[in-house]
Amino acid sequence: MLVRLIKMKQVLLTALLAMSMLLAAQVQAHGGLALADDMCILTIGPYRMHFTGYQPLSQEEEFCEDIPEVGKTVIALDYIQEELRPLTTEVRIIRDTGSEENLDEITVYHLPPKIYPSASITVEHVFPEKGKFVGLVTVTGGAQDYVSRFPFSVGEGRPVSKIAIIVPIVVLIAGAAAFMMMRKRKT
């Protein structure tokens, strides 16, 4: 009986440890976008921009990568480095067809190259249908041209958090272990 109890505790602790390791990741990359210190950072060569997206008509929360619903979407790109202010920035959203040969044909949104001395760019676009897309942010005018390419999807809903999946599993395992221990005590 004592041996079984020890084995059950070991299994439960191993399961809890494995699940906690799933929650340990703090940085998730998505092309040129990464989540770092609760900020979405877009990397373009040596430069970085803060990325914030939201859908004013359907969502109250901001998003960093995939766009949860179709409809009006607002994306704000804020320069992190002052060196970006005199450079030209272009923003383009294209359908993800696997090829970028005919860019004009697959472009769904284009913000022409421009200097943004305010260090802030606002993109407003209505996505009428679900799909896979690629964001292209191009910075020119410095020693070299840089392009950040980040794939994303539209209309796949909010991703389910790892906690929402793991907590019920842990509760179920703990409940099953407690039930088995109580049952063993009675016999």
mmCIF file of C-alpha atoms in Angstrom:
data_model
loop_
_atom_site.group_PDB
_atom_site.id
_atom_site.type_symbol
_atom_site.label_atom_id
_atom_site.label_comp_id
_atom_site.label_asym_id
_atom_site.label_seq_id
_atom_site.Cartn_x
_atom_site.Cartn_y
_atom_site.Cartn_z
ATOM 1 C CA MET A 1 0.000 0.000 0.000
ATOM 2 C CA LEU A 2 2.767 2.432 0.946
ATOM 3 C CA VAL A 3 4.687 1.572 -2.222
ATOM 4 C CA ARG A 4 1.626 2.310 -4.379
ATOM 5 C CA LEU A 5 1.063 5.612 -2.612
ATOM 6 C CA ILE A 6 4.672 6.629 -3.210
ATOM 7 C CA LYS A 7 4.413 5.649 -6.893
ATOM 8 C CA MET A 8 1.186 7.646 -7.308
ATOM 9 C CA LYS A 9 2.819 10.692 -5.752
ATOM 10 C CA GLN A 10 5.799 10.317 -8.080
ATOM 11 C CA VAL A 11 3.519 10.083 -11.129
ATOM 12 C CA LEU A 12 1.540 13.135 -10.005
ATOM 13 C CA LEU A 13 4.688 15.173 -9.323
ATOM 14 C CA THR A 14 6.165 14.160 -12.686
ATOM 15 C CA ALA A 15 2.975 15.209 -14.469
ATOM 16 C CA LEU A 16 2.927 18.554 -12.635
ATOM 17 C CA LEU A 17 6.593 19.164 -13.462
ATOM 18 C CA ALA A 18 6.059 18.347 -17.151
ATOM 19 C CA MET A 19 3.072 20.693 -17.341
ATOM 20 C CA SER A 20 4.890 23.525 -15.591
ATOM 21 C CA MET A 21 7.699 23.243 -18.137
ATOM 22 C CA LEU A 22 5.150 23.897 -20.887
ATOM 23 C CA LEU A 23 4.298 27.189 -19.200
ATOM 24 C CA ALA A 24 7.918 28.254 -18.783
ATOM 25 C CA ALA A 25 8.422 29.676 -22.281
ATOM 26 C CA GLN A 26 8.428 33.466 -22.140
ATOM 27 C CA VAL A 27 9.439 34.290 -25.703
ATOM 28 C CA GLN A 28 7.474 33.070 -28.693
ATOM 29 C CA ALA A 29 8.753 33.901 -32.164
ATOM 30 C CA HIS A 30 6.517 34.345 -35.193
ATOM 31 C CA GLY A 31 8.614 35.399 -38.145
ATOM 32 C CA GLY A 32 9.870 38.906 -37.423
ATOM 33 C CA LEU A 33 7.550 39.249 -34.418
ATOM 34 C CA ALA A 34 8.445 38.161 -30.907
ATOM 35 C CA LEU A 35 6.846 38.513 -27.497
ATOM 36 C CA ALA A 36 9.363 39.856 -25.001
ATOM 37 C CA ASP A 37 8.539 41.321 -21.583
ATOM 38 C CA ASP A 38 4.820 41.570 -22.501
ATOM 39 C CA MET A 39 5.657 43.665 -25.572
ATOM 40 C CA CYS A 40 5.368 42.593 -29.181
ATOM 41 C CA ILE A 41 8.626 43.458 -30.883
ATOM 42 C CA LEU A 42 9.053 43.571 -34.656
ATOM 43 C CA THR A 43 12.675 43.192 -35.745
ATOM 44 C CA ILE A 44 13.785 44.786 -39.013
ATOM 45 C CA GLY A 45 17.498 44.222 -39.458
ATOM 46 C CA PRO A 46 19.213 46.055 -36.592
ATOM 47 C CA TYR A 47 16.061 48.048 -35.818
ATOM 48 C CA ARG A 48 13.064 47.251 -33.649
ATOM 49 C CA MET A 49 9.476 48.464 -33.526
ATOM 50 C CA HIS A 50 6.792 47.933 -30.921
ATOM 51 C CA PHE A 51 3.805 46.159 -32.515
ATOM 52 C CA THR A 52 0.255 46.512 -31.173
ATOM 53 C CA GLY A 53 -2.845 45.154 -32.890
ATOM 54 C CA TYR A 54 -6.491 45.303 -31.950
ATOM 55 C CA GLN A 55 -9.962 45.013 -33.435
ATOM 56 C CA PRO A 56 -12.102 47.877 -32.130
ATOM 57 C CA LEU A 57 -15.430 46.376 -33.219
ATOM 58 C CA SER A 58 -15.033 42.823 -31.950
ATOM 59 C CA GLN A 59 -12.171 42.487 -29.476
ATOM 60 C CA GLU A 60 -11.143 44.467 -26.436
ATOM 61 C CA GLU A 61 -7.756 42.799 -26.011
ATOM 62 C CA GLU A 62 -4.635 43.585 -27.976
ATOM 63 C CA PHE A 63 -2.966 40.887 -30.016
ATOM 64 C CA CYS A 64 0.602 40.351 -31.088
ATOM 65 C CA GLU A 65 0.537 37.856 -33.906
ATOM 66 C CA ASP A 66 -2.482 36.192 -35.468
ATOM 67 C CA ILE A 67 -5.609 38.310 -35.946
ATOM 68 C CA PRO A 68 -8.453 36.557 -34.117
ATOM 69 C CA GLU A 69 -11.442 37.664 -36.228
ATOM 70 C CA VAL A 70 -12.220 39.026 -39.671
ATOM 71 C CA GLY A 71 -13.209 42.704 -39.840
ATOM 72 C CA LYS A 72 -11.692 46.062 -39.035
ATOM 73 C CA THR A 73 -8.169 45.775 -37.664
ATOM 74 C CA VAL A 74 -5.849 48.493 -36.378
ATOM 75 C CA ILE A 75 -2.120 47.922 -36.077
ATOM 76 C CA ALA A 76 0.251 50.440 -34.519
ATOM 77 C CA LEU A 77 3.985 50.287 -35.173
ATOM 78 C CA ASP A 78 6.054 52.480 -32.876
ATOM 79 C CA TYR A 79 9.765 52.979 -33.430
ATOM 80 C CA ILE A 80 11.945 51.915 -30.534
ATOM 81 C CA GLN A 81 15.182 53.415 -31.879
ATOM 82 C CA GLU A 82 15.487 57.091 -32.739
ATOM 83 C CA GLU A 83 17.642 56.114 -35.761
ATOM 84 C CA LEU A 84 14.456 55.055 -37.591
ATOM 85 C CA ARG A 85 12.919 58.557 -37.636
ATOM 86 C CA PRO A 86 14.788 59.876 -40.717
ATOM 87 C CA LEU A 87 14.453 56.566 -42.619
ATOM 88 C CA THR A 88 11.688 55.587 -45.031
ATOM 89 C CA THR A 89 9.274 52.860 -43.935
ATOM 90 C CA GLU A 90 6.872 50.907 -46.142
ATOM 91 C CA VAL A 91 4.183 48.513 -44.899
ATOM 92 C CA ARG A 92 2.531 45.859 -47.020
ATOM 93 C CA ILE A 93 0.142 42.989 -46.257
ATOM 94 C CA ILE A 94 -0.007 40.204 -48.828
ATOM 95 C CA ARG A 95 -1.926 36.941 -49.176
ATOM 96 C CA ASP A 96 0.335 34.024 -48.317
ATOM 97 C CA THR A 97 0.465 32.209 -51.653
ATOM 98 C CA GLY A 98 3.918 30.716 -51.162
ATOM 99 C CA SER A 99 5.403 33.039 -53.772
ATOM 100 C CA GLU A 100 6.089 36.759 -53.770
ATOM 101 C CA GLU A 101 6.851 37.063 -57.485
ATOM 102 C CA ASN A 102 3.947 39.355 -58.374
ATOM 103 C CA LEU A 103 3.698 41.461 -55.227
ATOM 104 C CA ASP A 104 1.066 43.876 -56.580
ATOM 105 C CA GLU A 105 -1.280 41.014 -57.467
ATOM 106 C CA ILE A 106 -1.269 39.481 -53.965
ATOM 107 C CA THR A 107 -1.182 42.743 -51.976
ATOM 108 C CA VAL A 108 -4.283 43.384 -49.845
ATOM 109 C CA TYR A 109 -2.935 46.510 -48.109
ATOM 110 C CA HIS A 110 -0.105 48.881 -48.996
ATOM 111 C CA LEU A 111 1.207 51.885 -47.115
ATOM 112 C CA PRO A 112 3.695 53.528 -49.506
ATOM 113 C CA PRO A 113 7.240 54.370 -48.380
ATOM 114 C CA LYS A 114 7.296 57.452 -46.188
ATOM 115 C CA ILE A 115 9.322 59.074 -43.422
ATOM 116 C CA TYR A 116 7.543 59.036 -40.062
ATOM 117 C CA PRO A 117 9.185 61.697 -37.868
ATOM 118 C CA SER A 118 6.534 61.029 -35.187
ATOM 119 C CA ALA A 119 7.988 57.483 -34.865
ATOM 120 C CA SER A 120 4.521 55.968 -35.122
ATOM 121 C CA ILE A 121 2.709 54.237 -37.989
ATOM 122 C CA THR A 122 -0.972 53.301 -37.920
ATOM 123 C CA VAL A 123 -2.357 50.642 -40.245
ATOM 124 C CA GLU A 124 -6.140 50.317 -40.557
ATOM 125 C CA HIS A 125 -7.501 47.526 -42.713
ATOM 126 C CA VAL A 126 -10.698 45.515 -42.978
ATOM 127 C CA PHE A 127 -10.068 41.814 -43.481
ATOM 128 C CA PRO A 128 -13.249 40.586 -45.214
ATOM 129 C CA GLU A 129 -12.374 36.888 -45.038
ATOM 130 C CA LYS A 130 -10.308 34.332 -43.161
ATOM 131 C CA GLY A 131 -6.917 33.382 -44.511
ATOM 132 C CA LYS A 132 -3.149 33.277 -44.295
ATOM 133 C CA PHE A 133 -1.219 36.497 -44.844
ATOM 134 C CA VAL A 134 2.293 37.901 -44.625
ATOM 135 C CA GLY A 135 3.205 41.318 -43.256
ATOM 136 C CA LEU A 136 6.167 43.051 -44.875
ATOM 137 C CA VAL A 137 7.782 46.067 -43.235
ATOM 138 C CA THR A 138 10.606 47.597 -45.269
ATOM 139 C CA VAL A 139 13.027 50.229 -43.972
ATOM 140 C CA THR A 140 15.184 52.098 -46.514
ATOM 141 C CA GLY A 141 17.417 55.133 -46.572
ATOM 142 C CA GLY A 142 20.186 53.921 -44.310
ATOM 143 C CA ALA A 143 23.368 52.089 -45.146
ATOM 144 C CA GLN A 144 21.271 49.082 -46.188
ATOM 145 C CA ASP A 145 17.627 48.216 -46.895
ATOM 146 C CA TYR A 146 15.935 45.867 -44.411
ATOM 147 C CA VAL A 147 12.737 43.830 -44.693
ATOM 148 C CA SER A 148 10.876 42.109 -41.880
ATOM 149 C CA ARG A 149 8.599 39.322 -43.064
ATOM 150 C CA PHE A 150 6.091 37.842 -40.616
ATOM 151 C CA PRO A 151 3.329 35.355 -41.486
ATOM 152 C CA PHE A 152 -0.012 35.506 -39.694
ATOM 153 C CA SER A 153 -3.544 34.203 -39.982
ATOM 154 C CA VAL A 154 -6.878 35.993 -39.818
ATOM 155 C CA GLY A 155 -10.112 34.612 -38.404
ATOM 156 C CA GLU A 156 -8.881 31.532 -36.575
ATOM 157 C CA GLY A 157 -10.120 32.876 -33.245
ATOM 158 C CA ARG A 158 -8.197 33.481 -30.078
ATOM 159 C CA PRO A 159 -5.659 30.782 -29.310
ATOM 160 C CA VAL A 160 -6.486 28.725 -26.248
ATOM 161 C CA SER A 161 -3.993 29.481 -23.518
ATOM 162 C CA LYS A 162 -1.820 26.693 -22.180
ATOM 163 C CA ILE A 163 -3.202 27.322 -18.694
ATOM 164 C CA ALA A 164 -6.771 26.705 -19.904
ATOM 165 C CA ILE A 165 -5.660 23.303 -21.161
ATOM 166 C CA ILE A 166 -3.284 22.306 -18.362
ATOM 167 C CA VAL A 167 -5.309 23.285 -15.277
ATOM 168 C CA PRO A 168 -8.246 20.933 -16.021
ATOM 169 C CA ILE A 169 -5.798 18.091 -16.744
ATOM 170 C CA VAL A 170 -3.972 18.660 -13.436
ATOM 171 C CA VAL A 171 -7.278 18.823 -11.558
ATOM 172 C CA LEU A 172 -8.434 15.623 -13.234
ATOM 173 C CA ILE A 173 -5.187 13.795 -12.405
ATOM 174 C CA ALA A 174 -5.225 15.045 -8.804
ATOM 175 C CA GLY A 175 -8.885 14.043 -8.434
ATOM 176 C CA ALA A 176 -8.230 10.578 -9.840
ATOM 177 C CA ALA A 177 -5.233 10.124 -7.525
ATOM 178 C CA ALA A 178 -7.262 11.239 -4.490
ATOM 179 C CA PHE A 179 -10.134 8.927 -5.458
ATOM 180 C CA MET A 180 -7.770 5.965 -5.836
ATOM 181 C CA MET A 181 -6.078 6.680 -2.484
ATOM 182 C CA MET A 182 -9.450 6.904 -0.703
ATOM 183 C CA ARG A 183 -10.604 3.710 -2.362
ATOM 184 C CA LYS A 184 -7.424 1.908 -1.289
ATOM 185 C CA ARG A 185 -7.857 3.083 2.313
ATOM 186 C CA LYS A 186 -11.353 1.601 2.469
ATOM 187 C CA THR A 187 -10.118 -1.799 1.316
#
